[in-house]
């Protein structure tokens, strides 16, 4: 199930619950009574939503992709040479007597103990030639160092793009309320933290292609770094920049491609990605507030329903006056802005003009009231 469809399913369920909750409640007397207590109670509410915006420079992705087949070939088919060790040893320890050993013996008579009458030569020491394959050549050490440099280059970017900041992603909601129910005091606390676990390739729909390519590079490079050849070559000294352009590195197509990748990595002076945390801290709209209060009301009635011999509530008490505070004004303005397609500048002018007009009208009314009061005082005095 893709992300858009999952979101639609959640939205559909929310709308069904919303309709069900509001269907019979608006005319309910207790609902109206308790809702008034909620609106006039002490409420602290915080809602944040954090998501990640990622951009990746395609140049370094492409450069690595183009060189990986050649790098893979060099790791899987390392170059070898025959390493030869020559040593004069006691005849009893000689393991590999060659024609070269015989020639050496004829040139060094001091190594011969005696000659038998039948012509047999009995030496006491002889040249032993050890030959074995070795991978300790510059080209192999170059490939090993390149894999290590490439692994660091890729992993550093991959971890920041996909792994870091995961704990900060998702939605956080917190509510603390204290309600005076005349005969009860209700303290209510709720904390919801929804963390996004899937912030990797599977959920990056907008950049699906390039992130899939990066994930493939990450797996390939780390796979090469885990091969037996690289493990063995790590015991040998690494090469340094700049690379010596040997005949093999200069003429072999695979090593030439690896050399180009080395130079690219060392000359790449950009970060290669951009990760932005987009934090949403919206105004709690009156619709959202209604959902919050409905949820609180549901929890109160659910608990009240389980209490044996509950306190009977008198809902005919006078309604409490709702304070017009900054939060309320923000809610009203937020609804005006979101529900209007008027350009911001025009909307700002309209609001300011209407506010000025209302303030002038209010001052005028207060001025008239003060005059009337003054006349009454003078008349009574």
Short mmCIF file of C-alpha atoms in Angstrom, two decimals, residues 37-261:
data_model
loop_
_atom_site.label_atom_id
_atom_site.label_comp_id
_atom_site.label_asym_id
_atom_site.label_seq_id
_atom_site.Cartn_x
_atom_site.Cartn_y
_atom_site.Cartn_z
CA UNK A 37 -16.38 24.38 30.88
CA UNK A 38 -13.69 23.17 28.50
CA UNK A 39 -13.57 26.43 26.57
CA UNK A 40 -13.29 28.49 29.76
CA UNK A 41 -10.91 26.12 31.57
CA UNK A 42 -7.12 26.24 31.74
CA UNK A 43 -5.78 24.58 28.62
CA UNK A 44 -2.21 24.17 27.42
CA UNK A 45 -1.88 22.61 23.99
CA UNK A 46 1.15 22.02 21.78
CA UNK A 47 1.23 20.43 18.36
CA UNK A 48 4.30 20.08 16.13
CA UNK A 49 4.98 18.12 12.99
CA UNK A 50 8.51 17.67 11.62
CA UNK A 51 9.39 16.29 8.23
CA UNK A 52 12.60 16.03 6.24
CA UNK A 53 13.31 17.67 2.90
CA UNK A 54 16.29 16.14 1.11
CA UNK A 55 18.15 17.06 -2.04
CA UNK A 56 21.12 15.18 -3.46
CA UNK A 57 23.67 16.42 -6.01
CA UNK A 58 23.49 13.92 -8.86
CA UNK A 59 27.09 14.51 -10.06
CA UNK A 60 28.79 12.35 -7.41
CA UNK A 61 26.14 9.64 -7.74
CA UNK A 62 26.77 9.43 -11.50
CA UNK A 63 30.57 9.50 -11.14
CA UNK A 64 30.54 6.57 -8.71
CA UNK A 65 28.01 4.61 -10.77
CA UNK A 66 30.19 4.92 -13.88
CA UNK A 67 33.32 3.71 -12.06
CA UNK A 68 31.81 0.91 -9.94
CA UNK A 69 31.93 -1.83 -12.64
CA UNK A 70 35.66 -1.21 -13.15
CA UNK A 71 36.31 -1.05 -9.40
CA UNK A 72 34.39 -4.30 -8.95
CA UNK A 73 36.54 -5.95 -11.65
CA UNK A 74 39.80 -4.79 -10.03
CA UNK A 75 38.73 -6.11 -6.61
CA UNK A 76 37.55 -9.47 -7.96
CA UNK A 77 40.54 -9.92 -10.29
CA UNK A 78 43.53 -8.47 -8.43
CA UNK A 79 46.93 -8.35 -10.10
CA UNK A 80 49.59 -10.81 -8.92
CA UNK A 81 53.31 -11.34 -9.37
CA UNK A 82 55.76 -14.09 -8.50
CA UNK A 83 57.73 -13.15 -5.40
CA UNK A 84 61.12 -14.91 -5.28
CA UNK A 85 63.24 -15.39 -2.17
CA UNK A 86 66.81 -16.77 -2.52
CA UNK A 87 68.64 -18.19 0.49
CA UNK A 88 71.59 -20.55 1.05
CA UNK A 89 70.44 -23.14 3.55
CA UNK A 90 71.66 -26.38 5.11
CA UNK A 91 71.20 -29.27 2.66
CA UNK A 92 68.77 -30.95 5.08
CA UNK A 93 66.47 -27.91 4.95
CA UNK A 94 66.49 -27.53 1.19
CA UNK A 95 62.96 -27.92 -0.21
CA UNK A 96 63.19 -26.70 -3.75
CA UNK A 97 66.38 -27.56 -5.65
CA UNK A 98 66.35 -26.08 -9.13
CA UNK A 99 68.78 -25.79 -12.04
CA UNK A 100 69.69 -22.40 -10.62
CA UNK A 101 70.67 -24.14 -7.35
CA UNK A 102 73.05 -26.45 -9.32
CA UNK A 103 74.61 -23.54 -11.22
CA UNK A 104 75.14 -21.69 -7.94
CA UNK A 105 76.79 -24.78 -6.43
CA UNK A 106 79.26 -25.10 -9.34
CA UNK A 107 80.28 -21.51 -8.77
CA UNK A 108 80.72 -21.93 -5.00
CA UNK A 109 82.89 -25.00 -4.34
CA UNK A 110 83.21 -24.06 -0.68
CA UNK A 111 79.63 -25.33 -0.22
CA UNK A 112 80.71 -28.90 -1.24
CA UNK A 113 81.74 -31.41 1.43
CA UNK A 114 83.17 -34.14 -0.84
CA UNK A 115 83.15 -35.76 -4.26
CA UNK A 116 82.54 -39.52 -4.50
CA UNK A 117 84.52 -41.72 -6.92
CA UNK A 118 81.37 -42.19 -9.00
CA UNK A 119 81.14 -38.42 -9.48
CA UNK A 120 78.45 -37.78 -6.88
CA UNK A 121 78.71 -34.34 -5.31
CA UNK A 122 77.73 -34.05 -1.64
CA UNK A 123 77.21 -30.41 -0.58
CA UNK A 124 76.73 -29.23 2.98
CA UNK A 125 74.76 -26.14 1.94
CA UNK A 126 72.86 -25.18 -1.19
CA UNK A 127 70.90 -22.26 -2.69
CA UNK A 128 67.20 -22.61 -2.05
CA UNK A 129 64.82 -20.55 -4.24
CA UNK A 130 61.35 -19.87 -2.78
CA UNK A 131 58.70 -18.69 -5.26
CA UNK A 132 55.12 -17.70 -4.41
CA UNK A 133 52.35 -15.51 -5.76
CA UNK A 134 52.00 -12.11 -4.09
CA UNK A 135 49.45 -9.28 -4.32
CA UNK A 136 51.72 -6.71 -2.69
CA UNK A 137 51.97 -4.39 -5.67
CA UNK A 138 51.23 -0.68 -5.99
CA UNK A 139 48.13 -1.13 -8.17
CA UNK A 140 46.46 -3.42 -5.62
CA UNK A 141 47.28 -1.09 -2.74
CA UNK A 142 45.80 1.75 -4.83
CA UNK A 143 42.53 -0.19 -5.29
CA UNK A 144 42.37 -1.04 -1.57
CA UNK A 145 42.92 2.61 -0.56
CA UNK A 146 40.34 3.75 -3.13
CA UNK A 147 37.72 1.39 -1.68
CA UNK A 148 38.41 2.73 1.83
CA UNK A 149 38.18 6.36 0.67
CA UNK A 150 35.03 5.65 -1.34
CA UNK A 151 33.39 3.82 1.56
CA UNK A 152 33.99 6.82 3.85
CA UNK A 153 32.79 9.25 1.15
CA UNK A 154 29.54 7.34 0.51
CA UNK A 155 28.71 6.26 4.08
CA UNK A 156 29.11 9.77 5.50
CA UNK A 157 26.55 11.15 3.05
CA UNK A 158 24.26 8.14 3.23
CA UNK A 159 24.06 8.25 7.04
CA UNK A 160 23.24 11.94 7.13
CA UNK A 161 20.64 11.69 4.36
CA UNK A 162 18.88 8.55 5.62
CA UNK A 163 19.82 7.80 9.21
CA UNK A 164 20.40 11.01 11.17
CA UNK A 165 17.51 13.10 12.51
CA UNK A 166 15.13 10.12 12.43
CA UNK A 167 14.23 10.62 16.09
CA UNK A 168 13.15 14.18 15.37
CA UNK A 169 10.71 13.22 12.63
CA UNK A 170 6.98 12.81 13.03
CA UNK A 171 4.18 14.43 14.99
CA UNK A 172 4.07 15.44 18.64
CA UNK A 173 0.92 16.44 20.53
CA UNK A 174 0.59 17.41 24.18
CA UNK A 175 -2.44 18.64 26.11
CA UNK A 176 -2.84 19.68 29.73
CA UNK A 177 -6.22 20.87 31.00
CA UNK A 178 -7.77 21.80 34.32
CA UNK A 179 -11.56 22.08 34.37
CA UNK A 180 -13.69 23.37 37.24
CA UNK A 181 -16.95 21.45 37.14
CA UNK A 182 -18.37 23.32 40.15
CA UNK A 183 -18.44 20.08 42.17
CA UNK A 184 -15.30 18.52 40.60
CA UNK A 185 -11.85 19.48 39.46
CA UNK A 186 -10.73 17.57 36.40
CA UNK A 187 -7.03 17.40 35.51
CA UNK A 188 -6.37 15.95 32.10
CA UNK A 189 -3.02 15.18 30.49
CA UNK A 190 -2.32 13.50 27.18
CA UNK A 191 0.94 13.12 25.25
CA UNK A 192 1.15 11.55 21.80
CA UNK A 193 4.41 11.12 19.90
CA UNK A 194 4.18 9.60 16.43
CA UNK A 195 7.67 8.87 15.11
CA UNK A 196 8.31 8.16 11.46
CA UNK A 197 10.26 4.90 11.24
CA UNK A 198 10.40 4.73 7.44
CA UNK A 199 12.40 7.72 6.29
CA UNK A 200 14.60 5.76 3.92
CA UNK A 201 14.31 4.90 0.23
CA UNK A 202 10.86 3.31 0.51
CA UNK A 203 9.22 6.53 1.68
CA UNK A 204 11.09 9.06 -0.44
CA UNK A 205 8.52 9.29 -3.23
CA UNK A 206 9.59 12.71 -4.57
CA UNK A 207 13.23 11.60 -5.02
CA UNK A 208 12.58 7.90 -5.45
CA UNK A 209 14.99 7.38 -8.37
CA UNK A 210 18.09 9.12 -7.03
CA UNK A 211 17.66 7.69 -3.52
CA UNK A 212 17.30 4.19 -4.95
CA UNK A 213 20.54 4.75 -6.88
CA UNK A 214 22.28 5.98 -3.72
CA UNK A 215 21.05 2.97 -1.76
CA UNK A 216 22.41 0.64 -4.47
CA UNK A 217 25.81 2.40 -4.43
CA UNK A 218 25.92 2.18 -0.62
CA UNK A 219 25.32 -1.58 -0.66
CA UNK A 220 27.79 -2.18 -3.52
CA UNK A 221 30.65 -0.18 -2.00
CA UNK A 222 30.25 -1.77 1.44
CA UNK A 223 30.09 -5.18 -0.22
CA UNK A 224 33.45 -4.56 -1.93
CA UNK A 225 34.95 -3.37 1.37
CA UNK A 226 33.98 -6.69 2.98
CA UNK A 227 35.77 -8.92 0.41
CA UNK A 228 38.73 -11.16 1.32
CA UNK A 229 41.03 -9.26 -1.06
CA UNK A 230 40.40 -5.91 0.68
CA UNK A 231 40.74 -7.53 4.13
CA UNK A 232 44.15 -8.95 3.13
CA UNK A 233 45.34 -5.72 1.49
CA UNK A 234 44.50 -3.65 4.56
CA UNK A 235 47.57 -5.15 6.23
CA UNK A 236 49.76 -3.33 3.69
CA UNK A 237 50.56 0.42 3.59
CA UNK A 238 47.96 2.65 1.94
CA UNK A 239 48.90 4.82 -1.04
CA UNK A 240 48.83 8.61 -0.91
CA UNK A 241 47.51 11.32 -3.19
CA UNK A 242 48.50 12.00 -5.93
CA UNK A 243 48.48 8.52 -7.43
CA UNK A 244 51.58 7.38 -9.33
CA UNK A 245 50.43 6.71 -12.87
CA UNK A 246 52.09 3.34 -13.54
CA UNK A 247 51.78 1.62 -16.93
CA UNK A 248 48.86 -0.45 -15.64
CA UNK A 249 47.01 2.54 -14.15
CA UNK A 250 47.67 4.62 -17.26
CA UNK A 251 46.77 2.03 -19.91
CA UNK A 252 44.40 -0.58 -18.43
CA UNK A 253 40.79 0.62 -18.97
CA UNK A 254 39.57 -0.58 -15.54
CA UNK A 255 42.42 1.00 -13.60
CA UNK A 256 42.10 4.20 -15.64
CA UNK A 257 38.44 4.44 -14.60
CA UNK A 258 39.38 3.87 -10.95
CA UNK A 259 42.03 6.58 -11.24
CA UNK A 260 39.39 9.00 -12.59
CA UNK A 261 37.14 8.19 -9.62
#
